[in-house]
Structure formats: C-alpha cells, structure tokens
Amino acid sequence: MPQQVSVVGLGNMGSKLAATLLEAGLEVTVWNRSPEKAAELKSAGARSAASAPEAMAVAPLTIACLARYENLYDALADVDREALSGSTLVNLSWGAPEDAQAMDAWVRERGGTYIDGGIPVYPSGIGRSDTELVFSGPADLWARHVEVLKILGGASRLVSEDVGAGNALCLAVPGGFYHTAYGAFFEMAAYVSRYGITPSDLRSQVSSALRLLDESVEESINAIEKGEYDGNQASIWIQWDSIVMARDAVQRQNQKGTLVDALASLFERAVESGHSDERAAALFPMLKDGG
Ligand SMILES: NC(=O)c1ccc[n+]([C@@H]2O[C@H](COP(=O)([O-])OP(=O)(O)OC[C@H]3O[C@@H](n4cnc5c(N)ncnc54)[C@H](OP(=O)(O)O)[C@@H]3O)[C@@H](O)[C@H]2O)c1
C-alpha cells in the first residue's frame, strides 16, 4: 500500500511539493486556505481535506509550506492538546531559528513530533536528485521519514538535531550569502554601464569571479579548520585597499555603492583590530567573537 502524506499550503512551492510526492506514487492529501488551488492536484489524484487539522489527522506525515510560521498557527488554531498524537509535522515555511524552536514546542505540547526544514531552491528544483533541502530535528524521526523527504530533493540531509539549525543555515547561505552576491552583481553592472559596458559584457568575468569565489571559500574553510590565518596570496590590508578604491570609484559616479561600502567597513574593522597582515579567513574568528 502506498505511503500516505499530507501537504498543507499550496502556493507556488507547496503545489510543487505535493505534485512531486504524487508523481512518486504516494497517497497525497492536500489543504489550502484558498481551496481552488487544490483543483489541479485533485485531478492528478490527490485527496483534499476540509481543514489543516483534518489533513494532519489522515496521514502520519504532514509537510507544511505556508508563507510564514504564523500562517500555520492560524491554520492549526483549532487543534486540541494531544490531537497531534502519532503525527509528524515537517514545516518547510521560511523562518528564523527561533520560529522553528517555538513551533517544535507547540507541536510537542499537542502530542506530535516535529522536524523543521528549509528550501534553498525555486520550485523548479524540487524533485531533482542533486537538490539539497536542509532539515533539523531528532535523528530517529529523520530516519523514519527520510525516504519520503528525499523525494523532494535527493541530496537532502539532516544538518543538526538542534531544530533551529536548518533555518539558521537557510537564512545564512541562500538568504544572506546568495542575495548579497546577487545584489552586488546589479550594483557593479550599473557602475560599469556608465563606461558603455553592458550586463551581457560581464558574463565571462562574472563566471571567472564565481569560480574564484568557490576556490577562495574552499581555501578559507581549510584555513579556518587549521586556525592558520597567515597571509599567503593577498593580505586583508591589500584587499581592503582595493575594496575602498572600488567604493570610491562607484561613489564618484553618484551611485551609493551600498554593498561595496558595507564590505569596505567590514575589512576596515579587521585592519583596525590588527588583522592587516592576515588572509581574509581571519574575518571568521573576528566576526564570531562579535567584531
Ligand atoms: N517560491 C520559492 O521559490 C521558495 C523558495 C524557497 C522557500 N520558499 C518558502 O516557501 C514558503 C511558501 O512560498 P510560496 O512561494 O509557495 O508562497 P506563495 O505562492 O505566496 O504561497 C503562500 C502560501 O501561504 C498561504 N497563506 C498565506 N497566508 C496564510 C494564512 N494567513 N493562513 C493560511 N494560509 C496562508 C497561501 O494560501 P492562499 O493560497 O490561500 O493565499 C499559500 O498557500 C515561504 O515561506 C517561502 O519563503 C519559497
């Protein structure tokens, strides 16, 4: 008999999660606040529940993907104490570590078990073998549901038993890291456009920079693991000097240069606190210690 799973929330992401589970042959029950979004899934074989608590009651595993955590509390407002006994909730809504910790306590108070998760891809990435969704929660619970959860992303993994860790990782890398780099592309493309260079002209340089970034991050991870911060290729001082030059050039063109200015401040703090001769990896212990 096929495994049963419920999906709560059928926005762009929740619909793709439900469709992927259906295509894999699971028995899927869905619920969405606006019921019309269930129509296509119903014609593909999904059942629909009249409420989120009903969806949770019919399957041992429920995957929720609503805009925010508070939407899930709203959807489950009528759930009594002990009503979630025997149910595991996996919440893939985007949020902070503290949201995951509070939701975990809320579910356990009602007799259920909880895994938190984060999705670092667009809906088009769901169901691919190389997609890594990140989960956090009890390892035994992960082991019980891993087969179903890996249908959503074949490279998915449990990053920690600390239920807030998955959200921290998602806020940090697809959140802060990716968006900062993405935003910097637009800031710099706007700057060079004043010299007749189009965004399309940047393709090859951006590709090289991304490869270099990959190598630099790998080298920095090794340096951090060994605790070795001696400058080898470029010192923090020389990098700070070139970043300041970039910031000043952008600002001379009456552009704010918000991101490059923030980067200059970061490296300046490292210079002022005595890290001039070290390599950029030395920023990690400085920042970790509150610098
Ligand atoms: N789309 C992406 O590329 C992507 C990537 C990674 C992570 N995520 C995360 O996945 C989550 C869902 O994103 P999405 O793209 O599917 O968003 P979406 O298309 O805007 O859908 C939002 C979902 O939340 C529901 N909702 C909103 N307010 C609600 C409320 N008060 N009560 C009950 N349900 C409510 C909506 O129901 P209605 O249909 O009734 O409005 C809908 O099911 C978000 O946390 C997002 O950050 C999305």
Short mmCIF file of C-alpha atoms and ligand atoms in Angstrom, two decimals:
data_model
loop_
_atom_site.label_atom_id
_atom_site.label_comp_id
_atom_site.label_asym_id
_atom_site.label_seq_id
_atom_site.Cartn_x
_atom_site.Cartn_y
_atom_site.Cartn_z
CA MET A 1 0.00 0.00 0.00
CA PRO A 2 1.42 3.44 -0.92
CA GLN A 3 2.61 5.71 1.87
CA GLN A 4 0.29 8.49 2.95
CA VAL A 5 1.42 12.08 3.26
CA SER A 6 -0.43 15.37 3.65
CA VAL A 7 0.64 18.73 2.27
CA VAL A 8 -0.64 21.92 3.90
CA GLY A 9 -0.21 25.07 1.81
CA LEU A 10 -0.50 25.06 -1.98
CA GLY A 11 1.28 28.22 -3.04
CA ASN A 12 3.96 28.04 -5.73
CA MET A 13 6.18 25.88 -3.54
CA GLY A 14 3.58 23.76 -1.72
CA SER A 15 1.89 22.84 -5.03
CA LYS A 16 5.21 21.63 -6.43
CA LEU A 17 5.93 19.63 -3.27
CA ALA A 18 2.51 17.95 -3.46
CA ALA A 19 2.79 17.27 -7.21
CA THR A 20 6.25 15.73 -6.76
CA LEU A 21 5.01 13.39 -4.00
CA LEU A 22 2.01 12.40 -6.13
CA GLU A 23 4.24 11.66 -9.13
CA ALA A 24 6.35 9.43 -6.88
CA GLY A 25 3.25 7.32 -6.22
CA LEU A 26 2.37 8.43 -2.70
CA GLU A 27 -1.20 8.93 -1.48
CA VAL A 28 -1.36 12.67 -1.01
CA THR A 29 -3.97 14.68 0.88
CA VAL A 30 -3.84 18.45 0.45
CA TRP A 31 -5.26 21.52 2.14
CA ASN A 32 -5.00 25.18 1.23
CA ARG A 33 -6.76 28.26 2.62
CA SER A 34 -7.97 29.11 -0.89
CA PRO A 35 -9.42 25.72 -1.94
CA GLU A 36 -9.36 26.42 -5.69
CA LYS A 37 -5.55 25.90 -5.68
CA ALA A 38 -6.18 22.20 -4.96
CA ALA A 39 -8.12 21.63 -8.22
CA GLU A 40 -5.19 20.61 -10.44
CA LEU A 41 -3.73 18.31 -7.79
CA LYS A 42 -7.14 16.71 -7.24
CA SER A 43 -7.42 15.93 -10.94
CA ALA A 44 -3.94 14.35 -10.71
CA GLY A 45 -5.16 12.05 -7.91
CA ALA A 46 -4.75 13.97 -4.65
CA ARG A 47 -7.46 13.97 -1.99
CA SER A 48 -8.43 17.21 -0.35
CA ALA A 49 -9.09 17.84 3.34
CA ALA A 50 -11.58 20.36 4.69
CA SER A 51 -9.08 21.83 7.15
CA ALA A 52 -5.38 21.69 8.06
CA PRO A 53 -6.09 19.63 11.24
CA GLU A 54 -8.08 17.16 9.10
CA ALA A 55 -5.16 16.89 6.65
CA MET A 56 -2.82 16.16 9.56
CA ALA A 57 -5.17 13.54 11.00
CA VAL A 58 -5.29 11.39 7.86
CA ALA A 59 -1.53 10.83 7.41
CA PRO A 60 1.38 10.02 9.74
CA LEU A 61 3.46 12.71 8.00
CA THR A 62 2.37 16.25 7.08
CA ILE A 63 4.52 18.69 5.14
CA ALA A 64 3.58 22.33 5.60
CA CYS A 65 4.71 25.16 3.33
CA LEU A 66 2.92 28.43 4.03
CA ALA A 67 4.20 31.95 3.59
CA ARG A 68 5.12 32.34 7.28
CA TYR A 69 5.07 30.36 10.53
CA GLU A 70 2.18 32.43 11.93
CA ASN A 71 0.00 31.28 8.99
CA LEU A 72 0.49 27.69 10.15
CA TYR A 73 -0.55 28.56 13.73
CA ASP A 74 -3.67 30.20 12.23
CA ALA A 75 -4.40 27.13 10.11
CA LEU A 76 -4.00 24.79 13.10
CA ALA A 77 -5.74 27.06 15.61
CA ASP A 78 -8.48 24.52 16.41
CA VAL A 79 -6.11 21.67 17.26
CA ASP A 80 -6.64 20.40 20.84
CA ARG A 81 -3.97 19.15 23.21
CA GLU A 82 -2.93 15.57 22.30
CA ALA A 83 -4.71 15.91 18.92
CA LEU A 84 -1.38 15.53 17.10
CA SER A 85 -0.51 12.25 18.81
CA GLY A 86 1.11 9.97 16.23
CA SER A 87 1.61 12.81 13.73
CA THR A 88 4.89 14.19 12.46
CA LEU A 89 4.86 17.72 11.11
CA VAL A 90 7.62 18.86 8.75
CA ASN A 91 7.46 22.60 8.30
CA LEU A 92 9.21 23.99 5.22
CA SER A 93 7.98 27.58 5.60
CA TRP A 94 10.78 30.18 5.59
CA GLY A 95 11.62 31.49 9.05
CA ALA A 96 14.16 32.11 11.81
CA PRO A 97 15.71 29.52 14.17
CA GLU A 98 13.50 30.88 16.96
CA ASP A 99 10.36 30.25 14.84
CA ALA A 100 11.40 26.60 14.47
CA GLN A 101 12.08 26.20 18.20
CA ALA A 102 8.67 27.68 19.10
CA MET A 103 6.84 25.51 16.54
CA ASP A 104 8.64 22.40 17.82
CA ALA A 105 7.47 23.13 21.39
CA TRP A 106 3.92 23.89 20.18
CA VAL A 107 3.68 20.57 18.29
CA ARG A 108 5.15 18.54 21.15
CA GLU A 109 2.68 20.14 23.62
CA ARG A 110 -0.07 18.67 21.42
CA GLY A 111 1.43 15.18 21.34
CA GLY A 112 3.09 15.37 17.89
CA THR A 113 6.67 15.23 16.68
CA TYR A 114 8.43 17.87 14.61
CA ILE A 115 11.14 18.35 12.01
CA ASP A 116 11.96 21.77 10.65
CA GLY A 117 13.25 22.29 7.16
CA GLY A 118 14.37 24.87 4.66
CA ILE A 119 14.24 25.01 0.88
CA PRO A 120 17.21 26.71 -0.79
CA VAL A 121 15.85 26.30 -4.37
CA TYR A 122 13.00 27.57 -6.53
CA PRO A 123 10.04 25.20 -7.15
CA SER A 124 11.75 24.04 -10.38
CA GLY A 125 14.49 22.46 -8.21
CA ILE A 126 12.06 20.27 -6.24
CA GLY A 127 12.32 16.56 -7.04
CA ARG A 128 15.82 16.73 -8.53
CA SER A 129 18.42 14.22 -7.38
CA ASP A 130 21.01 16.97 -6.73
CA THR A 131 18.69 19.24 -4.70
CA GLU A 132 19.64 19.60 -1.06
CA LEU A 133 16.81 20.60 1.26
CA VAL A 134 18.05 21.03 4.82
CA PHE A 135 16.29 19.57 7.83
CA SER A 136 16.83 19.75 11.57
CA GLY A 137 15.29 17.77 14.41
CA PRO A 138 15.57 14.36 16.09
CA ALA A 139 17.73 11.87 14.13
CA ASP A 140 15.34 8.95 14.79
CA LEU A 141 12.44 10.94 13.34
CA TRP A 142 14.54 11.87 10.29
CA ALA A 143 15.43 8.19 9.82
CA ARG A 144 11.69 7.32 9.88
CA HIS A 145 10.75 9.86 7.19
CA VAL A 146 13.94 10.24 5.14
CA GLU A 147 12.68 8.15 2.24
CA VAL A 148 9.68 10.42 1.64
CA LEU A 149 11.59 13.65 2.31
CA LYS A 150 14.34 12.71 -0.17
CA ILE A 151 11.70 12.51 -2.92
CA LEU A 152 11.62 16.32 -2.65
CA GLY A 153 15.39 16.63 -3.07
CA GLY A 154 17.69 13.65 -3.50
CA ALA A 155 20.67 15.28 -1.74
CA SER A 156 18.60 16.42 1.27
CA ARG A 157 20.12 15.93 4.70
CA LEU A 158 19.62 16.38 8.41
CA VAL A 159 22.03 19.16 9.33
CA SER A 160 21.56 19.06 13.09
CA GLU A 161 19.38 17.77 15.90
CA ASP A 162 19.08 21.41 17.03
CA VAL A 163 15.70 22.19 15.48
CA GLY A 164 16.67 25.81 14.74
CA ALA A 165 19.82 24.92 12.76
CA GLY A 166 18.18 24.33 9.36
CA ASN A 167 16.58 27.78 9.39
CA ALA A 168 19.88 29.37 10.51
CA LEU A 169 21.65 27.71 7.56
CA CYS A 170 18.96 28.81 5.08
CA LEU A 171 18.94 32.40 6.34
CA ALA A 172 22.75 32.42 6.12
CA VAL A 173 23.56 30.90 2.73
CA PRO A 174 20.65 31.05 0.25
CA GLY A 175 19.46 34.05 2.29
CA GLY A 176 22.33 36.37 3.23
CA PHE A 177 25.24 34.99 1.16
CA TYR A 178 23.45 34.39 -2.14
CA HIS A 179 21.43 37.59 -2.05
CA THR A 180 24.43 39.75 -1.12
CA ALA A 181 26.39 38.37 -4.08
CA TYR A 182 23.35 38.68 -6.37
CA GLY A 183 22.74 42.27 -5.27
CA ALA A 184 26.45 43.09 -5.80
CA PHE A 185 26.11 41.98 -9.42
CA PHE A 186 23.46 44.66 -10.03
CA GLU A 187 25.42 47.32 -8.13
CA MET A 188 28.54 46.70 -10.20
CA ALA A 189 26.70 46.20 -13.51
CA ALA A 190 25.08 49.62 -13.00
CA TYR A 191 28.51 51.16 -12.30
CA VAL A 192 30.28 49.79 -15.41
CA SER A 193 27.30 50.67 -17.61
CA ARG A 194 28.48 54.30 -17.28
CA TYR A 195 31.53 53.20 -19.32
CA GLY A 196 29.49 51.54 -22.09
CA ILE A 197 29.87 48.02 -20.64
CA THR A 198 26.57 46.13 -20.77
CA PRO A 199 25.42 43.41 -18.30
CA SER A 200 25.93 40.93 -21.13
CA ASP A 201 29.59 42.01 -21.49
CA LEU A 202 30.11 40.91 -17.86
CA ARG A 203 29.30 37.24 -18.44
CA SER A 204 32.84 35.86 -18.76
CA GLN A 205 34.26 37.97 -15.91
CA VAL A 206 31.37 37.04 -13.61
CA SER A 207 31.88 33.34 -14.42
CA SER A 208 35.60 33.63 -13.57
CA ALA A 209 34.78 35.51 -10.36
CA LEU A 210 32.31 32.80 -9.32
CA ARG A 211 34.93 30.07 -9.93
CA LEU A 212 37.47 32.08 -7.94
CA LEU A 213 34.92 32.60 -5.15
CA ASP A 214 34.38 28.84 -4.99
CA GLU A 215 38.15 28.24 -4.69
CA SER A 216 38.60 31.05 -2.15
CA VAL A 217 35.80 29.73 0.07
CA GLU A 218 37.34 26.23 -0.07
CA GLU A 219 40.78 27.61 0.88
CA SER A 220 39.24 29.66 3.68
CA ILE A 221 37.40 26.62 5.09
CA ASN A 222 40.76 24.79 5.23
CA ALA A 223 42.45 27.79 6.87
CA ILE A 224 39.65 28.11 9.47
CA GLU A 225 39.77 24.39 10.26
CA LYS A 226 43.56 24.62 10.83
CA GLY A 227 43.34 28.02 12.57
CA GLU A 228 46.02 29.31 10.17
CA TYR A 229 45.45 32.88 9.08
CA ASP A 230 48.88 33.96 7.80
CA GLY A 231 48.57 35.94 4.57
CA ASN A 232 49.64 33.92 1.55
CA GLN A 233 48.24 35.37 -1.71
CA ALA A 234 46.61 38.59 -0.52
CA SER A 235 46.55 40.23 2.91
CA ILE A 236 43.44 41.76 4.45
CA TRP A 237 45.12 45.18 4.08
CA ILE A 238 45.65 44.82 0.32
CA GLN A 239 42.09 43.57 -0.17
CA TRP A 240 40.70 46.43 1.93
CA ASP A 241 42.69 48.91 -0.17
CA SER A 242 41.21 47.59 -3.43
CA ILE A 243 37.67 47.48 -1.98
CA VAL A 244 37.98 51.11 -0.84
CA MET A 245 39.17 52.06 -4.36
CA ALA A 246 36.11 50.32 -5.84
CA ARG A 247 33.76 52.04 -3.38
CA ASP A 248 35.23 55.49 -4.07
CA ALA A 249 35.04 54.96 -7.86
CA VAL A 250 31.37 53.91 -7.63
CA GLN A 251 30.52 56.87 -5.38
CA ARG A 252 32.29 59.32 -7.74
CA GLN A 253 29.66 58.28 -10.29
CA ASN A 254 26.92 59.39 -7.84
CA GLN A 255 25.96 55.83 -7.05
CA LYS A 256 25.54 54.98 -3.35
CA GLY A 257 27.58 51.78 -3.60
CA THR A 258 25.69 50.36 -0.60
CA LEU A 259 27.13 46.84 -0.72
CA VAL A 260 30.73 47.74 -1.56
CA ASP A 261 30.61 50.41 1.17
CA ALA A 262 29.47 47.80 3.73
CA LEU A 263 32.28 45.49 2.61
CA ALA A 264 34.84 48.30 2.99
CA SER A 265 33.59 48.84 6.59
CA LEU A 266 33.97 45.13 7.34
CA PHE A 267 37.57 44.97 6.11
CA GLU A 268 38.35 48.30 7.80
CA ARG A 269 37.30 46.82 11.17
CA ALA A 270 39.70 43.92 10.53
CA VAL A 271 42.54 46.32 9.70
CA GLU A 272 41.82 48.44 12.79
CA SER A 273 41.78 45.39 15.04
CA GLY A 274 45.23 44.22 13.94
CA HIS A 275 44.48 41.68 11.19
CA SER A 276 46.13 43.64 8.32
CA ASP A 277 48.76 41.00 7.52
CA GLU A 278 46.41 38.03 7.75
CA ARG A 279 44.36 36.45 5.00
CA ALA A 280 40.60 37.08 4.62
CA ALA A 281 39.77 33.86 6.51
CA ALA A 282 40.76 35.77 9.68
CA LEU A 283 37.44 37.63 9.34
CA PHE A 284 35.69 34.46 10.58
CA PRO A 285 37.10 34.39 14.15
CA MET A 286 36.85 38.19 14.32
CA LEU A 287 33.13 38.14 13.44
CA LYS A 288 32.42 35.10 15.61
CA ASP A 289 33.86 36.95 18.58
CA GLY A 290 31.46 39.85 17.92
CA GLY A 291 33.84 42.01 15.83
N1 LIG B 1 8.76 30.09 -4.12
C1 LIG B 1 10.04 29.88 -3.88
O1 LIG B 1 10.89 29.93 -4.80
C2 LIG B 1 10.51 29.49 -2.50
C3 LIG B 1 11.85 29.05 -2.34
C4 LIG B 1 12.28 28.68 -1.07
C5 LIG B 1 11.44 28.80 0.02
N2 LIG B 1 10.15 29.26 -0.16
C6 LIG B 1 9.29 29.39 1.02
O2 LIG B 1 8.15 28.56 0.90
C7 LIG B 1 7.04 29.21 1.57
C8 LIG B 1 5.87 29.30 0.59
O3 LIG B 1 6.30 30.07 -0.52
P1 LIG B 1 5.46 30.14 -1.87
O4 LIG B 1 6.38 30.61 -2.93
O5 LIG B 1 4.67 28.90 -2.04
O6 LIG B 1 4.47 31.34 -1.49
P2 LIG B 1 3.04 31.68 -2.15
O7 LIG B 1 2.95 31.17 -3.54
O8 LIG B 1 2.84 33.14 -1.91
O9 LIG B 1 2.01 30.86 -1.25
C9 LIG B 1 1.81 31.22 0.11
C10 LIG B 1 1.03 30.13 0.78
O10 LIG B 1 0.76 30.53 2.15
C11 LIG B 1 -0.64 30.51 2.36
N3 LIG B 1 -1.04 31.52 3.34
C12 LIG B 1 -0.64 32.81 3.39
N4 LIG B 1 -1.22 33.42 4.45
C13 LIG B 1 -2.00 32.48 5.05
C14 LIG B 1 -2.82 32.49 6.19
N5 LIG B 1 -2.98 33.59 6.94
N6 LIG B 1 -3.46 31.34 6.54
C15 LIG B 1 -3.32 30.20 5.80
N7 LIG B 1 -2.54 30.13 4.71
C16 LIG B 1 -1.89 31.26 4.34
C17 LIG B 1 -1.24 30.78 0.99
O11 LIG B 1 -2.59 30.42 0.97
P3 LIG B 1 -3.56 31.08 -0.15
O12 LIG B 1 -3.31 30.32 -1.41
O13 LIG B 1 -4.91 30.88 0.42
O14 LIG B 1 -3.18 32.53 -0.24
C18 LIG B 1 -0.34 29.87 0.15
O15 LIG B 1 -0.68 28.51 0.32
C19 LIG B 1 7.54 30.56 2.04
O16 LIG B 1 7.90 30.51 3.39
C20 LIG B 1 8.75 30.81 1.15
O17 LIG B 1 9.69 31.68 1.73
C21 LIG B 1 9.67 29.60 -1.40
#
